[in-house]
PDB file of C-alpha atoms in Angstrom:
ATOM      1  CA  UNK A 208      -5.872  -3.734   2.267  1.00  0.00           C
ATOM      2  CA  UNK A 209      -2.354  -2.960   0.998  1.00  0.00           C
ATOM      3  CA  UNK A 210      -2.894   0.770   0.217  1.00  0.00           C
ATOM      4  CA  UNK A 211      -5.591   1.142   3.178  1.00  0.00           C
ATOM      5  CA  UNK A 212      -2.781   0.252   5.848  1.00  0.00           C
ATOM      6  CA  UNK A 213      -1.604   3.047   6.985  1.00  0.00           C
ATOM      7  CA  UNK A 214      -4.990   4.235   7.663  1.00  0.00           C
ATOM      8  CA  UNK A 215      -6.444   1.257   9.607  1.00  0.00           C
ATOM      9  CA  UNK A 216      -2.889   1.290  11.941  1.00  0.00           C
ATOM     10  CA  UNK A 217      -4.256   4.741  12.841  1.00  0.00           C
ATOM     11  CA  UNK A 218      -7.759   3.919  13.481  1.00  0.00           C
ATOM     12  CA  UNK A 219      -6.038   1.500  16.009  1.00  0.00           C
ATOM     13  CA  UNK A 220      -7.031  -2.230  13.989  1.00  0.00           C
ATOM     14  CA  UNK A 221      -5.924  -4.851  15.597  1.00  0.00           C
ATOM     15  CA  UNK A 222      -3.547  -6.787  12.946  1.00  0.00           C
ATOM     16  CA  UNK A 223      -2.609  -9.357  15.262  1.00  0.00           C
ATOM     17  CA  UNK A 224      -5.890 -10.626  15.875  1.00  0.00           C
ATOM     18  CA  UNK A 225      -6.920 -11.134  12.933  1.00  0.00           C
ATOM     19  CA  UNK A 226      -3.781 -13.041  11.573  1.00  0.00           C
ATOM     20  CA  UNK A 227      -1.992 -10.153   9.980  1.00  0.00           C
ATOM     21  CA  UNK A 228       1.209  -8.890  10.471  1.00  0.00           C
ATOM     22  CA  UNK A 229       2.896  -5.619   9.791  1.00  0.00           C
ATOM     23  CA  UNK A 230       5.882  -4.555   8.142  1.00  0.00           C
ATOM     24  CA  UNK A 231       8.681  -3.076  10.772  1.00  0.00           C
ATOM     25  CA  UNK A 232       7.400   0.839  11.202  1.00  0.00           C
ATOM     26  CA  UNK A 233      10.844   1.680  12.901  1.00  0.00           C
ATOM     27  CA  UNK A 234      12.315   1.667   9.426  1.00  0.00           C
ATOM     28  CA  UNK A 235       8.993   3.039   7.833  1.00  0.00           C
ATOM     29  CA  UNK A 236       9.380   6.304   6.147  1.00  0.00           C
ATOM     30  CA  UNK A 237       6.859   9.246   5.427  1.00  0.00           C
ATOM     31  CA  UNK A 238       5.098   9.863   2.218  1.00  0.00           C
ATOM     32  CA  UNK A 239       7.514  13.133   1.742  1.00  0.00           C
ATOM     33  CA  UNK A 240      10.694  10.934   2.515  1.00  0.00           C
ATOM     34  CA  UNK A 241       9.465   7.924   0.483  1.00  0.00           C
ATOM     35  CA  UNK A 242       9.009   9.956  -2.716  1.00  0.00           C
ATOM     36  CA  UNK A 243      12.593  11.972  -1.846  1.00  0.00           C
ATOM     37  CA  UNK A 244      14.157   9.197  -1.891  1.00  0.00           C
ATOM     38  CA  UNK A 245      12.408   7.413  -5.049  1.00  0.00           C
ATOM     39  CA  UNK A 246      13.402  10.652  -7.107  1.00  0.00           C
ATOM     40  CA  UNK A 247      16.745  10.385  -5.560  1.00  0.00           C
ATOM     41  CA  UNK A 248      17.847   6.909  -6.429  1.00  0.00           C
ATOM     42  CA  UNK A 249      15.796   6.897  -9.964  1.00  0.00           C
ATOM     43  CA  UNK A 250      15.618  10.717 -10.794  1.00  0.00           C
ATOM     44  CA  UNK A 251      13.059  13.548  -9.860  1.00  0.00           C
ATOM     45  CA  UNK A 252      11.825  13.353 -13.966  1.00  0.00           C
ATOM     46  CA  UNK A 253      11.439   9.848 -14.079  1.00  0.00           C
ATOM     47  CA  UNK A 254       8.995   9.738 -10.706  1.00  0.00           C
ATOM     48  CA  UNK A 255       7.486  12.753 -11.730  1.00  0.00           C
ATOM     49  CA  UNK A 256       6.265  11.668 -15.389  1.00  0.00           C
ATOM     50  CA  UNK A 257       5.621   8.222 -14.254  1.00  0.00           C
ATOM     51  CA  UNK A 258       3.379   9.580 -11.138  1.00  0.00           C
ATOM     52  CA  UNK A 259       1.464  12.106 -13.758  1.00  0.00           C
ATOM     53  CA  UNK A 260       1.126   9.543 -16.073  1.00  0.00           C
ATOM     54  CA  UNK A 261      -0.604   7.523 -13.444  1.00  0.00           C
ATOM     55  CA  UNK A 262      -4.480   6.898 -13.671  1.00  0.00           C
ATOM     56  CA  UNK A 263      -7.461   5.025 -11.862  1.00  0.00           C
ATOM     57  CA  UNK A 264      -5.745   1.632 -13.231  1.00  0.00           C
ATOM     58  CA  UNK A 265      -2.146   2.227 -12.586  1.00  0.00           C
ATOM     59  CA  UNK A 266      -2.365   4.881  -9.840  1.00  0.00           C
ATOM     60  CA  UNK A 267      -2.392   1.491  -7.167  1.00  0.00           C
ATOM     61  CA  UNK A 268       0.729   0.051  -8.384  1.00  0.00           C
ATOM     62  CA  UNK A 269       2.375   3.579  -8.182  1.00  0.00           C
ATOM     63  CA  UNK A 270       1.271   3.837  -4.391  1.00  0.00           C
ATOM     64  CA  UNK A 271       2.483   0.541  -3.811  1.00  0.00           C
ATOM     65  CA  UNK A 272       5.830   1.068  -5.244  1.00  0.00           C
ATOM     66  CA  UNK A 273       6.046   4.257  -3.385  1.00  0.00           C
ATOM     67  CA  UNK A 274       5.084   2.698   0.006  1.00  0.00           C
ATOM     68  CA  UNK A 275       6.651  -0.737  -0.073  1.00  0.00           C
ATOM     69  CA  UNK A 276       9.639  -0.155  -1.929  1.00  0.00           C
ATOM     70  CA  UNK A 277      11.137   3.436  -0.955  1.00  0.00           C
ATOM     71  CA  UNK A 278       9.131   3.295   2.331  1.00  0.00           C
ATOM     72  CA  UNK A 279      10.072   0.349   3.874  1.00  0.00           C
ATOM     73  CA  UNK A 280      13.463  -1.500   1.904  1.00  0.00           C
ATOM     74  CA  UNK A 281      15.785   1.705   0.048  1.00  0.00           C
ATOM     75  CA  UNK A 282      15.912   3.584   3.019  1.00  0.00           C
ATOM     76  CA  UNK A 283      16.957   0.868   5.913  1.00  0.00           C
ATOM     77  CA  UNK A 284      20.275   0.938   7.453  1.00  0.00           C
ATOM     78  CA  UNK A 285      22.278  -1.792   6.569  1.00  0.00           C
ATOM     79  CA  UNK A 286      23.031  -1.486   3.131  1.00  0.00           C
ATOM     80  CA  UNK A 287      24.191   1.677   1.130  1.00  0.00           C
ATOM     81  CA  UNK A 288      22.215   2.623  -1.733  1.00  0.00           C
ATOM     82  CA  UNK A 289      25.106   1.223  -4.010  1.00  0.00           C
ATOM     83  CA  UNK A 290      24.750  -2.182  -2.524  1.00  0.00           C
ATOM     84  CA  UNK A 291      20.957  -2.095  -3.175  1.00  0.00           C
ATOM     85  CA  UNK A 292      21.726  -1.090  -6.357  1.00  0.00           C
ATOM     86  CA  UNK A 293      24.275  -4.192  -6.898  1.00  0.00           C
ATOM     87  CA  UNK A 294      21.308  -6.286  -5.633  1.00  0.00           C
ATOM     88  CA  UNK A 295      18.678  -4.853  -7.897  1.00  0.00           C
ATOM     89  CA  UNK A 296      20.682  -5.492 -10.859  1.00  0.00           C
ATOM     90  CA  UNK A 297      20.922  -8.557 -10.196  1.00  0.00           C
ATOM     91  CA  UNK A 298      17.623  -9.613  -9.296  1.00  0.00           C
ATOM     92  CA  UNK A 299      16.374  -7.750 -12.487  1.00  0.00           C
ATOM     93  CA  UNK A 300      18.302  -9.162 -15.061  1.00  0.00           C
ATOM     94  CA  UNK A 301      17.342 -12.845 -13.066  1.00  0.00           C
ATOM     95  CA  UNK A 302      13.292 -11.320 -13.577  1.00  0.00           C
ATOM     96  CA  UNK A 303      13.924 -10.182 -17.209  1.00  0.00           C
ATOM     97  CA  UNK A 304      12.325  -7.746 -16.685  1.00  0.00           C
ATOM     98  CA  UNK A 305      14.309  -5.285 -19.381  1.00  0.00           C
ATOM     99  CA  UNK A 306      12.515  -2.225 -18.552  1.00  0.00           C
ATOM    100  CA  UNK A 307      13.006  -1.679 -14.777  1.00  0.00           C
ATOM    101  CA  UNK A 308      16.592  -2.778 -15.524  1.00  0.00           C
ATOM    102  CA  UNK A 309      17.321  -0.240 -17.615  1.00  0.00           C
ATOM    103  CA  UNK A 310      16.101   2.457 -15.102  1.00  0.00           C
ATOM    104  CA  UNK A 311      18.099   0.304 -12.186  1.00  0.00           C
ATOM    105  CA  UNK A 312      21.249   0.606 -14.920  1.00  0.00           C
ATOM    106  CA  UNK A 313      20.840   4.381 -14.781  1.00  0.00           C
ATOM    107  CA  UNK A 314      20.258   4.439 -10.724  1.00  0.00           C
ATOM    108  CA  UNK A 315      22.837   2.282 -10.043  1.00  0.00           C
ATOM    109  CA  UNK A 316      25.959   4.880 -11.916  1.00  0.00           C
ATOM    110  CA  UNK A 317      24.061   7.566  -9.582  1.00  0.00           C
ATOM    111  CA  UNK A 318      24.362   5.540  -6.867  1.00  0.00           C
ATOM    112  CA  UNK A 319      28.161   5.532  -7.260  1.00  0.00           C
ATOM    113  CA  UNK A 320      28.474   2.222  -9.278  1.00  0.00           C
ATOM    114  CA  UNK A 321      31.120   1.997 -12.089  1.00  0.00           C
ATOM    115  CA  UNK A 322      30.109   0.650 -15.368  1.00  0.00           C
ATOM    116  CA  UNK A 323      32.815  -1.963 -14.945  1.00  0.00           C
ATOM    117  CA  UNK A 324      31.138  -2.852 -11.221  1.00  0.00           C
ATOM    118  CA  UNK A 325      27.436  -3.227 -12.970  1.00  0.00           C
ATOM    119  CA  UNK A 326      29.342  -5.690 -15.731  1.00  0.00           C
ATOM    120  CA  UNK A 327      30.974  -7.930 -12.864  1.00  0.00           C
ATOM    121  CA  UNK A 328      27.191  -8.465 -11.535  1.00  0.00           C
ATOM    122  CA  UNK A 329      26.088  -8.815 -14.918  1.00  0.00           C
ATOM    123  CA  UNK A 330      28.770 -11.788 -15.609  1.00  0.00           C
ATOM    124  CA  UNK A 331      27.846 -13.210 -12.229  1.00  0.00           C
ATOM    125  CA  UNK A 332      23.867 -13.091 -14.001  1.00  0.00           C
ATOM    126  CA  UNK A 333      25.058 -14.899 -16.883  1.00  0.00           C
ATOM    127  CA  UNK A 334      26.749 -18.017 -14.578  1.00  0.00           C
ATOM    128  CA  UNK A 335      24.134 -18.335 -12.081  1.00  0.00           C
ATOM    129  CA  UNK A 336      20.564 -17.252 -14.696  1.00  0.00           C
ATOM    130  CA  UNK A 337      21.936 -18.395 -18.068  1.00  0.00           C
ATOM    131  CA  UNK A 338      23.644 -17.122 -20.202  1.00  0.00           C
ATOM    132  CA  UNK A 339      21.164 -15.620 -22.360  1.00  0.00           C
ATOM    133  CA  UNK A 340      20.224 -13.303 -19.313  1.00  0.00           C
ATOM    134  CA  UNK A 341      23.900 -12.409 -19.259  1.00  0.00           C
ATOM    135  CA  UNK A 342      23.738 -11.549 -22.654  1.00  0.00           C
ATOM    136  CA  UNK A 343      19.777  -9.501 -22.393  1.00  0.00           C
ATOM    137  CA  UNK A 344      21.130  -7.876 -19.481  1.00  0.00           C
ATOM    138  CA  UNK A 345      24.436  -6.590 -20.957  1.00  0.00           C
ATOM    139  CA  UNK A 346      22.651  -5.247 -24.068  1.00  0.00           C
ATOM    140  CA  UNK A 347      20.249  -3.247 -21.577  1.00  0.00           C
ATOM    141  CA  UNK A 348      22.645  -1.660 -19.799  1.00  0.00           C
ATOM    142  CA  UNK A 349      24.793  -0.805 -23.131  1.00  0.00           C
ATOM    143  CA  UNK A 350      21.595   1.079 -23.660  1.00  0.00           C
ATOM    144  CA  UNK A 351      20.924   2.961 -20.497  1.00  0.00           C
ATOM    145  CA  UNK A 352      24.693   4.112 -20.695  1.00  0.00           C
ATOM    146  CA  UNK A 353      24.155   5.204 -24.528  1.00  0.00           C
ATOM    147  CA  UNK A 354      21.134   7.032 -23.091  1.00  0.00           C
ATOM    148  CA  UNK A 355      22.598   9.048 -20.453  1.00  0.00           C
ATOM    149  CA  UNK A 356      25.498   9.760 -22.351  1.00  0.00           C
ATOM    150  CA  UNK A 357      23.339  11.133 -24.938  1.00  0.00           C
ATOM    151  CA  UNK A 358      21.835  13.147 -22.357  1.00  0.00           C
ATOM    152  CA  UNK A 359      24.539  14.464 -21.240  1.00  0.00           C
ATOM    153  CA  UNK A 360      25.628  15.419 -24.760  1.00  0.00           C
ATOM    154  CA  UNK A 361      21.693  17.107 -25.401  1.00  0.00           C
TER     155      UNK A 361
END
């Protein structure tokens, strides 16, 4: 039903009646917008490999991402990209969930976060998660600046 949506809104289902309720389409973006801004915030490559890369199995999740998270919450008003960022990081390194923190690490800097502003969230991690999350999480995003300044260097 998740992926569907969109689709069933336009053949005019009623979500009310049966119990369901919809995500605010004010804020909603369209499929050319939503995949702007995902390859703004995390890099055209990244999207663009990890769309190809997609198949039968993972090509759901990718939709969902696409839809939920860069159609509906990264571009709202109210927050600047930098603040979701903030919020991201944090969240993540709460998750441990290493991978997508990384890739938020690397966002974040291009979202106009200072390496010094992603440490203050990560200390504030380590108080309120545990410390070894603090410590995970700093390690990670050691990494993700080694990598892009390798890049840069390449």
């Amino acid at each position: 039903l998740v992926v569907g949506t969109h689709a069933l809104i336009q053949e005019g289902v009623d979500f009310a009646r049966l119990g369901l309720a919809i995500v605010d389409e004010q804020h909603r973006f369209g499929v050319a917008q939503r995949l702007a801004l995902r390859k703004k915030v995390l890099g055209a490559e990244y999207v663009e490999k990890s769309l190809a890369a997609a198949d039968d199995f993972s090509r759901p999740m990718q939709e969902l991402s696409t839809e939920y998270c860069w159609g509906y919450v990264w571009g709202r008003p109210g927050l600047e990209l930098r603040d979701r960022s903030l919020i991201n990081i944090a969240m993540i390194s709460a998750l441990n969930r290493p991978h997508e923190l990384k890739l938020h690490v690397k966002a974040a800097l291009g979202n106009g976060l200072s390496k010094e502003e992603i440490r203050e969230v990560l200390m504030q991690v380590a108080v309120y998660c545990g410390v070894p999350a603090g410590i995970d999480s700093v390690r990670i995003a050691r990494e993700a600046f080694a990598e892009l300044e390798a890049a840069k260097k390449a």
